[in-house]
Coordinates of C-alpha atoms and ligand atoms in Angstrom, one line a residue:
X1 CA 0.0 0.1 0.0
X2 CA 1.3 3.4 -0.9
X3 CA 1.5 5.6 2.2
X4 CA 3.0 8.7 0.8
X5 CA -0.5 10.2 -0.5
X6 CA -2.2 9.8 3.0
X7 CA 0.9 10.9 4.7
X8 CA 0.9 14.1 2.6
X9 CA -3.0 14.7 3.2
X10 CA -2.1 14.5 7.1
X11 CA -3.5 10.8 7.8
X12 CA -1.8 10.0 11.3
X13 CA -2.0 6.4 11.0
X14 CA -0.3 6.4 7.7
X15 CA 2.3 8.6 9.1
X16 CA 2.8 6.1 12.0
X17 CA 3.3 3.0 9.5
X18 CA 5.6 4.9 7.5
X19 CA 8.0 5.8 10.6
X20 CA 7.8 2.1 11.3
X21 CA 8.7 1.1 7.8
X22 CA 11.7 3.7 7.7
X23 CA 12.7 2.5 11.1
X24 CA 12.9 -1.1 9.8
X25 CA 14.6 -0.2 6.7
X26 CA 12.0 -1.6 4.3
X27 CA 12.0 -1.4 0.8
X28 CA 8.5 0.5 1.1
X29 CA 10.2 2.9 3.4
X30 CA 13.2 3.9 1.0
X31 CA 10.7 4.1 -1.8
X32 CA 8.5 6.4 0.1
X33 CA 11.7 8.4 1.2
X34 CA 12.2 9.0 -2.5
X35 CA 8.8 10.1 -3.1
X36 CA 8.5 12.6 -0.5
X37 CA 11.9 14.0 -0.8
X38 CA 10.7 16.9 -2.9
X39 CA 8.5 17.9 -0.1
X40 CA 11.4 18.4 2.4
X41 CA 13.4 21.3 3.3
X42 CA 11.0 23.4 5.0
X43 CA 10.8 22.3 8.6
X44 CA 13.1 23.9 11.2
X45 CA 14.8 20.8 13.0
X46 CA 15.6 21.7 16.7
X47 CA 18.0 19.2 18.6
X48 CA 17.9 19.1 22.2
X49 CA 20.7 17.2 24.0
X50 CA 22.7 17.1 26.9
X51 CA 23.2 14.6 30.1
X52 CA 20.7 12.0 31.4
X53 CA 18.1 13.6 33.7
X54 CA 18.8 17.3 33.0
X55 CA 15.3 17.9 32.0
X56 CA 15.2 17.6 28.1
X57 CA 12.2 15.8 27.6
X58 CA 10.4 18.4 30.3
X59 CA 11.7 21.1 28.0
X60 CA 10.7 19.6 24.9
X61 CA 7.1 19.1 26.2
X62 CA 7.1 22.8 27.1
X63 CA 8.6 24.1 23.8
X64 CA 6.1 22.0 21.9
X65 CA 3.3 23.3 24.0
X66 CA 4.6 27.0 23.3
X67 CA 4.6 26.2 19.5
X68 CA 1.0 25.2 19.8
X69 CA -0.2 28.2 21.2
X70 CA -0.7 31.2 18.9
X71 CA 1.0 34.2 20.7
X72 CA 2.7 37.3 19.3
X73 CA 0.3 37.1 16.4
X74 CA 1.7 33.9 15.0
X75 CA -0.3 30.8 14.1
X76 CA 0.3 27.5 15.9
X77 CA 2.8 25.4 14.5
X78 CA 2.3 21.6 13.8
X79 CA 5.4 20.0 15.9
X80 CA 6.8 16.7 15.4
X81 CA 9.1 15.2 18.6
X82 CA 11.5 12.5 18.3
X83 CA 13.0 10.9 21.2
X84 CA 16.0 9.2 20.6
X85 CA 17.3 6.6 23.3
X86 CA 20.5 5.5 22.4
X87 CA 22.0 4.2 25.5
X88 CA 19.2 1.6 26.5
X89 CA 20.9 -0.5 29.3
X90 CA 21.0 2.8 31.4
X91 CA 18.2 4.5 30.3
X92 CA 15.9 1.4 29.6
X93 CA 13.0 3.3 31.2
X94 CA 13.3 6.5 29.4
X95 CA 10.9 6.0 26.9
X96 CA 8.3 5.1 29.4
X97 CA 9.3 8.3 31.3
X98 CA 9.1 10.4 28.1
X99 CA 5.4 9.2 27.7
X100 CA 4.7 10.6 31.2
X101 CA 6.7 14.0 30.8
X102 CA 5.0 14.6 27.2
X103 CA 1.4 13.6 28.2
X104 CA 0.4 17.3 28.0
X105 CA 0.6 16.8 24.2
X106 CA -1.2 13.8 23.7
X107 CA -4.5 14.2 22.1
X108 CA -3.5 17.3 20.1
X109 CA -3.6 16.6 16.4
X110 CA -1.1 19.3 15.6
X111 CA 1.7 17.2 17.8
X112 CA 3.4 13.8 16.9
X113 CA 5.7 12.2 19.3
X114 CA 7.7 9.4 18.5
X115 CA 10.3 7.6 20.5
X116 CA 12.9 5.3 19.0
X117 CA 15.1 3.1 20.9
X118 CA 18.6 2.3 19.0
X119 CA 18.3 -1.3 19.9
X120 CA 18.0 -3.4 16.6
X121 CA 18.3 -0.6 14.6
X122 CA 20.0 -1.5 11.0
X123 CA 21.1 1.5 9.5
X124 CA 22.4 3.6 12.3
X125 CA 20.9 5.9 14.7
X126 CA 21.8 9.1 12.6
X127 CA 20.5 7.9 9.5
X128 CA 17.4 6.5 10.9
X129 CA 16.6 10.0 12.7
X130 CA 17.6 11.6 9.7
X131 CA 15.0 9.8 7.6
X132 CA 12.1 10.4 10.1
X133 CA 12.8 14.1 10.2
X134 CA 12.5 14.0 6.5
X135 CA 9.2 12.4 6.8
X136 CA 7.6 14.7 9.4
X137 CA 9.0 17.6 7.1
X138 CA 7.4 16.5 4.1
X139 CA 4.2 15.6 6.0
X140 CA 4.3 19.4 7.1
X141 CA 5.4 19.5 10.5
X142 CA 6.9 23.2 10.7
X143 CA 9.0 22.4 14.0
X144 CA 10.9 19.2 14.6
X145 CA 12.2 18.6 18.1
X146 CA 15.0 15.7 18.6
X147 CA 15.8 14.7 21.8
X148 CA 19.1 12.8 22.4
X149 CA 21.1 11.8 25.5
X150 CA 24.5 12.5 26.0
X151 CA 27.6 13.5 24.1
X152 CA 28.7 10.5 22.0
X153 CA 29.3 10.5 18.3
X154 CA 25.7 9.6 17.4
X155 CA 24.6 13.0 19.3
X156 CA 27.2 15.0 17.4
X157 CA 25.9 13.5 14.2
X158 CA 22.4 14.1 15.1
X159 CA 23.2 17.7 15.8
X160 CA 24.5 18.1 12.3
X161 CA 21.1 17.2 11.5
X162 CA 19.3 20.0 13.3
X163 CA 19.5 23.5 12.3
X164 CA 19.5 24.7 16.0
X165 CA 21.3 22.4 18.6
X166 CA 20.1 23.2 22.4
X167 CA 22.4 21.9 24.9
X168 CA 20.6 21.6 28.2
X169 CA 22.9 21.6 31.5
X170 CA 21.4 21.3 34.9
X171 CA 23.0 23.0 37.9
X172 CA 24.8 20.8 40.5
X173 CA 24.9 17.8 38.3
X174 CA 28.4 17.0 39.4
X175 CA 31.2 18.6 37.3
X176 CA 30.0 21.2 34.8
X177 CA 33.3 20.6 33.1
X178 CA 31.6 17.0 32.0
X179 CA 29.8 18.4 29.0
X180 CA 32.8 20.5 28.1
X181 CA 35.2 17.6 28.2
X182 CA 33.0 15.8 25.6
X183 CA 33.1 18.4 23.2
X184 CA 29.3 19.1 23.2
X185 CA 29.8 22.7 23.9
X186 CA 30.9 23.2 20.3
X187 CA 27.7 21.9 18.9
X188 CA 25.6 24.1 21.0
X189 CA 23.8 27.0 19.4
X190 CA 21.9 27.6 22.5
X191 CA 22.8 26.8 26.0
X192 CA 20.1 26.0 28.3
X193 CA 20.4 25.9 32.3
X194 CA 17.5 24.2 33.0
X195 CA 16.4 23.5 36.9
X196 CA 17.1 27.2 37.4
X197 CA 15.2 26.7 40.7
X198 CA 17.8 24.5 42.3
X199 CA 21.0 26.0 43.7
X200 CA 24.3 26.4 41.9
X201 CA 22.8 28.1 39.0
X202 CA 25.1 31.3 39.0
X203 CA 28.0 28.8 39.2
X204 CA 26.9 26.8 36.2
X205 CA 26.4 30.0 34.2
X206 CA 29.8 31.4 35.1
X207 CA 31.8 28.3 34.4
X208 CA 29.7 28.0 31.0
X209 CA 30.4 31.6 30.1
X210 CA 33.9 31.4 30.5
X211 CA 34.1 28.5 28.6
X212 CA 32.2 30.0 25.7
X213 CA 34.5 33.1 26.0
X214 CA 37.5 30.9 25.3
X215 CA 36.1 29.2 22.2
X216 CA 36.3 31.0 19.0
X217 CA 33.7 31.0 16.1
X218 CA 35.0 29.4 13.2
X219 CA 34.5 30.2 9.4
X220 CA 32.4 28.3 7.4
X221 CA 34.0 26.3 4.8
X222 CA 32.7 23.4 3.0
X223 CA 35.0 20.6 1.1
X224 CA 34.2 19.2 -1.8
X225 CA 36.0 15.8 -1.6
X226 CA 35.7 14.9 -5.3
X227 CA 37.5 17.6 -6.5
X228 CA 39.5 18.6 -3.5
X229 CA 38.3 22.1 -4.0
X230 CA 37.1 23.9 -1.1
X231 CA 34.0 26.2 -1.4
X232 CA 34.0 29.4 0.7
X233 CA 31.0 30.3 2.4
X234 CA 30.8 33.4 0.1
X235 CA 30.3 31.4 -3.0
X236 CA 27.3 29.5 -1.8
X237 CA 25.4 32.8 -0.5
X238 CA 21.9 32.2 -2.0
X239 CA 20.7 35.8 -2.8
X240 CA 23.4 38.4 -3.6
X241 CA 20.9 41.0 -2.4
X242 CA 21.0 39.7 1.0
X243 CA 22.4 41.8 3.8
X244 CA 26.1 40.9 4.9
X245 CA 26.0 37.8 6.7
X246 CA 26.5 38.3 10.5
X247 CA 30.1 37.4 11.3
X248 CA 28.8 35.0 13.6
X249 CA 26.3 33.7 16.3
X250 CA 27.1 34.5 19.7
X251 CA 25.9 31.3 21.7
X252 CA 23.3 32.5 24.3
X253 CA 22.6 31.1 27.6
X254 CA 19.1 30.5 28.8
X255 CA 17.8 29.8 32.0
X256 CA 14.7 27.7 32.3
X257 CA 12.7 25.8 34.8
X258 CA 10.9 23.2 32.6
X259 CA 8.7 21.8 35.3
X260 CA 7.2 25.5 35.9
X261 CA 7.2 26.5 32.8
X262 CA 9.6 29.3 33.2
X263 CA 11.8 30.7 30.5
X264 CA 10.1 28.8 27.7
X265 CA 9.0 32.0 25.8
X266 CA 12.3 33.4 26.1
X267 CA 13.9 30.2 25.0
X268 CA 11.8 29.9 22.1
X269 CA 12.7 33.6 21.4
X270 CA 16.3 32.7 21.3
X271 CA 15.4 29.8 19.4
X272 CA 13.7 32.1 16.8
X273 CA 16.6 34.6 16.9
X274 CA 18.8 31.8 15.6
X275 CA 16.4 30.9 12.9
X276 CA 16.8 34.6 11.8
X277 CA 20.5 34.4 12.1
X278 CA 20.4 31.3 9.8
X279 CA 18.3 32.8 7.2
X280 CA 19.9 36.0 6.9
X281 CA 23.1 34.9 7.1
X282 CA 22.8 32.3 4.5
X283 CA 23.8 29.6 6.9
X284 CA 20.3 28.0 6.5
X285 CA 21.5 27.0 2.8
X286 CA 24.9 26.0 4.1
X287 CA 23.6 23.7 6.5
X288 CA 21.2 22.0 3.9
X289 CA 24.0 21.5 1.4
X290 CA 26.4 20.1 4.3
X291 CA 23.9 17.8 5.3
X292 CA 22.7 16.8 2.0
X293 CA 26.6 16.4 0.8
X294 CA 27.3 14.0 4.0
X295 CA 24.2 11.9 3.1
X296 CA 25.4 11.8 -0.6
X297 CA 28.9 11.0 0.5
X298 CA 27.7 8.1 2.7
X299 CA 25.4 6.5 0.0
X300 CA 28.2 7.0 -2.5
X301 CA 30.8 5.3 -0.3
X302 CA 28.5 2.5 0.5
X303 CA 27.7 1.8 -3.3
X304 CA 31.5 1.8 -4.3
X305 CA 32.5 -0.3 -1.5
X306 CA 29.5 -3.0 -2.4
X307 CA 30.4 -2.7 -6.0
X308 CA 34.2 -3.0 -5.3
X309 CA 33.6 -6.3 -3.2
X310 CA 31.7 -7.8 -6.0
X311 CA 34.7 -7.7 -8.2
X312 CA 36.8 -9.8 -5.5
X313 CA 36.4 -13.2 -4.2
X314 CA 36.2 -13.7 -0.4
X315 CA 39.3 -15.8 -0.5
X316 CA 41.4 -13.4 -2.5
X317 CA 40.3 -10.9 0.1
X318 CA 41.2 -13.2 3.1
X319 CA 44.6 -14.1 1.5
X320 CA 45.3 -10.3 1.4
X321 CA 44.4 -9.8 4.7
X322 CA 46.6 -12.8 6.1
X323 CA 49.6 -11.2 4.1
X324 CA 48.8 -8.0 6.2
X325 CA 48.7 -9.9 9.3
X326 CA 51.8 -11.7 8.6
X327 CA 53.4 -8.3 7.9
X328 CA 54.5 -9.5 4.4
X329 CA 52.6 -6.5 2.7
X330 CA 51.7 -2.9 4.1
X331 CA 48.2 -1.6 4.2
X332 CA 49.0 0.7 1.1
X333 CA 50.4 -2.3 -0.8
X334 CA 47.3 -4.3 -0.2
X335 CA 45.2 -1.4 -1.3
X336 CA 47.1 -0.7 -4.3
X337 CA 47.0 -4.5 -5.3
X338 CA 43.2 -4.6 -4.9
X339 CA 42.7 -1.6 -6.9
X340 CA 44.8 -3.1 -9.6
X341 CA 42.7 -5.9 -9.4
X342 CA 39.3 -3.8 -10.2
X343 CA 41.0 -1.7 -12.8
X344 CA 42.3 -4.7 -14.7
X345 CA 38.6 -6.1 -14.8
X346 CA 37.0 -2.9 -15.6
X347 CA 39.4 -2.1 -18.6
Ligands
GTP1 N1 13.4 21.1 40.0 C1 13.4 20.7 38.7 N2 13.2 19.5 38.0 C2 12.9 19.3 37.0 C3 13.1 20.6 35.9 N3 12.9 19.8 34.7 C4 12.7 19.0 34.9 N4 13.1 18.3 36.1 C5 12.8 16.9 36.5 O1 14.0 16.4 36.2 C6 13.7 14.9 36.0 C7 14.1 14.6 34.7 O2 13.6 15.2 33.6 P1 13.5 14.6 32.2 O3 12.9 15.8 31.5 O4 12.9 13.6 31.9 O5 15.0 14.9 31.9 P2 15.5 14.0 30.5 O6 16.9 15.0 30.4 O7 14.7 14.2 29.6 O8 15.9 12.7 31.1 P3 16.6 11.5 30.2 O9 15.8 11.5 28.8 O10 16.4 10.3 31.1 O11 18.1 11.8 29.7 C8 12.2 14.7 36.2 O12 12.0 14.2 37.6 C9 12.0 16.3 36.0 O13 10.3 16.6 36.7 C10 13.2 21.8 36.4 O14 13.6 23.0 35.8 N5 13.4 21.9 38.1
MG2 MG1 14.2 12.4 28.1

């Protein structure tokens, strides 16, 4: 059954089924992603990451509620939430907890909450999350909130998918340097100190601010691996008539108390300011391009490796591995002999 038409028409059951197909990497799921691709590129993808228990789900709940209200003359947005649970052994109960934390949102037809456990995912967390975000985007959800725990490689990859990344801290969560050690500050567009009702807020803010002062904004440069040419951000500016891009985005620190809905509007304002920055500076287009390039490169890599593996027998491959193991040849010698094999076959 083709699910793309009902998904585009706003059918929630079809959407739910399609998300499952994509999660299971079925052929129908892939086909639907292809069909929906032209409808993507509109949603504002917001990543919410941080250490366990800092209040990410509570915050996502408040933000979603905020976007559902029509304040400041804006009409309510349709909001999708993807809650990713990458470290199941430690946060086994997280998904159940999220259901409770986000119960305010159930029953609202303009909100769709989807939890995803990484266990058993075939294609990797980042890719599945990206595909799900694409579906929500095509289905007309203007805001997509993605919650991830921790600071691992998966979170950094998911942050790359987001237009705006919130890193959530809480006062007194042991060492504030924890997050910084993991390099998570580098991915933050907005730093949130949640649980601002608890002691130690000033200390956390001071520590974070001094870390921010130490970091320097980096100019945006994209590499084109194929040609080896580097594209300067300037060459990609979408409209020559746009105002000069702001030199950089200065990461703000926002305090919130998610359990009391304090600071939500201010946080939403900071998110909106970041969106405006992305659009006006042309960075929106750069990030879209970088994201699509990463997707294309990984597809290319997989396809080329698969094609190459077809040209070489398992026994030949293991002979070469054995020669490597015995130090009879070097890795580069192995590589060139294998590539010679391919060339001999294709010419
Ligand atoms: N005092 C206080 N408690 C909060 C605040 N925000 C969240 N909490 C509580 O902190 C606990 C964890 O909140 P969650 O929203 O589940 O945190 P999380 O970061 O999503 O947790 P994981 O997904 O398990 O990493 C819950 O008991 C919340 O009620 C806050 O601003 N102040
Ligand atoms: Mg959570």
